[in-house]
Amino acid sequence: MIQSGGSETASNAAELSPQQDMEGARVGGAPRKADVFGVIVKAAEAEKRA
C-alpha cells in the first residue's frame, strides 16, 4: 500500500511503524537530522522485534 500525506517523523513513527500493511516510509529530511532519524529507526526496529 502506498499512503501519501506527509513524511514519517519522530512524532508519528511509533504510530505508523506497527501498521501491518506498511512496508516502507517516506522520511523526507529526517536523515539529515541524526536524532530525529534515530527515533524513526528505533520505532521500525521495535516493530520488527514485536
Short mmCIF file of N, CA and C in Angstrom, two decimals:
data_model
loop_
_atom_site.label_atom_id
_atom_site.label_comp_id
_atom_site.label_asym_id
_atom_site.label_seq_id
_atom_site.Cartn_x
_atom_site.Cartn_y
_atom_site.Cartn_z
N MET A 1 0.84 -1.18 0.00
CA MET A 1 0.00 0.00 0.00
C MET A 1 0.88 1.24 0.00
N ILE A 2 0.52 2.20 -0.76
CA ILE A 2 1.21 3.49 -0.76
C ILE A 2 0.27 4.50 -0.13
N GLN A 3 0.74 5.10 0.93
CA GLN A 3 -0.06 6.11 1.61
C GLN A 3 0.66 7.43 1.50
N SER A 4 -0.04 8.43 1.06
CA SER A 4 0.55 9.74 0.91
C SER A 4 -0.10 10.69 1.89
N GLY A 5 0.61 11.72 2.24
CA GLY A 5 0.03 12.70 3.15
C GLY A 5 1.09 13.32 4.02
N GLY A 6 2.34 12.99 3.76
CA GLY A 6 3.42 13.58 4.54
C GLY A 6 4.45 12.54 4.91
N SER A 7 5.48 13.02 5.55
CA SER A 7 6.60 12.16 5.92
C SER A 7 6.39 11.51 7.28
N GLU A 8 7.07 10.38 7.46
CA GLU A 8 7.16 9.81 8.79
C GLU A 8 8.14 10.69 9.56
N THR A 9 7.77 11.03 10.78
CA THR A 9 8.59 11.92 11.60
C THR A 9 8.82 11.28 12.96
N ALA A 10 9.65 11.90 13.77
CA ALA A 10 9.89 11.40 15.12
C ALA A 10 8.59 11.37 15.92
N SER A 11 7.70 12.31 15.67
CA SER A 11 6.47 12.37 16.45
C SER A 11 5.40 11.37 16.00
N ASN A 12 5.49 10.82 14.79
CA ASN A 12 4.47 9.86 14.37
C ASN A 12 5.04 8.47 14.06
N ALA A 13 6.33 8.27 14.23
CA ALA A 13 6.97 6.99 13.88
C ALA A 13 6.41 5.82 14.68
N ALA A 14 6.21 6.00 15.97
CA ALA A 14 5.70 4.90 16.80
C ALA A 14 4.29 4.51 16.40
N GLU A 15 3.52 5.44 15.89
CA GLU A 15 2.16 5.15 15.45
C GLU A 15 2.14 4.50 14.08
N LEU A 16 3.01 4.93 13.18
CA LEU A 16 3.00 4.42 11.81
C LEU A 16 3.70 3.07 11.65
N SER A 17 4.80 2.86 12.34
CA SER A 17 5.60 1.65 12.15
C SER A 17 4.84 0.35 12.37
N PRO A 18 3.95 0.26 13.37
CA PRO A 18 3.26 -1.02 13.61
C PRO A 18 2.18 -1.38 12.60
N GLN A 19 1.86 -0.51 11.69
CA GLN A 19 0.78 -0.80 10.75
C GLN A 19 1.15 -1.99 9.87
N GLN A 20 0.27 -2.96 9.84
CA GLN A 20 0.52 -4.23 9.15
C GLN A 20 0.78 -4.09 7.66
N ASP A 21 0.14 -3.14 7.01
CA ASP A 21 0.22 -3.06 5.56
C ASP A 21 1.27 -2.07 5.05
N MET A 22 2.16 -1.63 5.92
CA MET A 22 3.22 -0.71 5.50
C MET A 22 4.54 -1.46 5.36
N GLU A 23 5.20 -1.25 4.25
CA GLU A 23 6.49 -1.90 4.00
C GLU A 23 7.62 -0.89 3.88
N GLY A 24 7.32 0.36 4.06
CA GLY A 24 8.33 1.39 3.94
C GLY A 24 7.76 2.72 4.37
N ALA A 25 8.59 3.73 4.34
CA ALA A 25 8.13 5.04 4.77
C ALA A 25 8.89 6.13 4.03
N ARG A 26 8.24 7.25 3.86
CA ARG A 26 8.89 8.44 3.30
C ARG A 26 9.34 9.26 4.51
N VAL A 27 10.63 9.48 4.62
CA VAL A 27 11.14 10.17 5.80
C VAL A 27 11.56 11.61 5.52
N GLY A 28 11.46 12.05 4.30
CA GLY A 28 11.77 13.45 3.99
C GLY A 28 13.16 13.87 4.43
N GLY A 29 13.24 14.94 5.19
CA GLY A 29 14.53 15.49 5.62
C GLY A 29 15.10 14.86 6.87
N ALA A 30 14.43 13.87 7.45
CA ALA A 30 14.88 13.27 8.71
C ALA A 30 16.31 12.72 8.66
N PRO A 31 16.77 12.12 7.56
CA PRO A 31 18.14 11.60 7.55
C PRO A 31 19.22 12.68 7.76
N ARG A 32 18.86 13.92 7.55
CA ARG A 32 19.83 14.99 7.78
C ARG A 32 19.93 15.37 9.26
N LYS A 33 19.02 14.86 10.06
CA LYS A 33 18.99 15.16 11.49
C LYS A 33 19.10 13.83 12.23
N ALA A 34 20.29 13.49 12.70
CA ALA A 34 20.56 12.17 13.27
C ALA A 34 19.63 11.83 14.43
N ASP A 35 19.35 12.78 15.30
CA ASP A 35 18.49 12.47 16.44
C ASP A 35 17.07 12.15 16.01
N VAL A 36 16.56 12.87 15.03
CA VAL A 36 15.21 12.62 14.52
C VAL A 36 15.17 11.28 13.77
N PHE A 37 16.13 11.04 12.92
CA PHE A 37 16.17 9.80 12.15
C PHE A 37 16.32 8.60 13.09
N GLY A 38 17.08 8.78 14.16
CA GLY A 38 17.27 7.70 15.13
C GLY A 38 15.95 7.26 15.76
N VAL A 39 15.07 8.18 16.04
CA VAL A 39 13.76 7.85 16.61
C VAL A 39 12.96 7.01 15.61
N ILE A 40 13.01 7.37 14.34
CA ILE A 40 12.28 6.62 13.31
C ILE A 40 12.86 5.22 13.17
N VAL A 41 14.17 5.09 13.15
CA VAL A 41 14.82 3.79 13.03
C VAL A 41 14.49 2.91 14.23
N LYS A 42 14.53 3.48 15.42
CA LYS A 42 14.22 2.70 16.63
C LYS A 42 12.77 2.21 16.62
N ALA A 43 11.85 3.02 16.13
CA ALA A 43 10.45 2.60 16.04
C ALA A 43 10.31 1.44 15.08
N ALA A 44 11.01 1.49 13.96
CA ALA A 44 10.95 0.40 12.98
C ALA A 44 11.58 -0.87 13.54
N GLU A 45 12.69 -0.73 14.25
CA GLU A 45 13.34 -1.90 14.85
C GLU A 45 12.47 -2.53 15.93
N ALA A 46 11.81 -1.72 16.73
CA ALA A 46 10.92 -2.23 17.77
C ALA A 46 9.78 -3.02 17.15
N GLU A 47 9.26 -2.57 16.03
CA GLU A 47 8.18 -3.28 15.36
C GLU A 47 8.66 -4.62 14.82
N LYS A 48 9.88 -4.68 14.31
CA LYS A 48 10.41 -5.96 13.81
C LYS A 48 10.53 -6.98 14.93
N ARG A 49 10.88 -6.53 16.13
CA ARG A 49 11.04 -7.43 17.27
C ARG A 49 9.70 -7.88 17.84
N ALA A 50 8.65 -7.11 17.57
CA ALA A 50 7.33 -7.43 18.16
C ALA A 50 6.68 -8.61 17.47
#
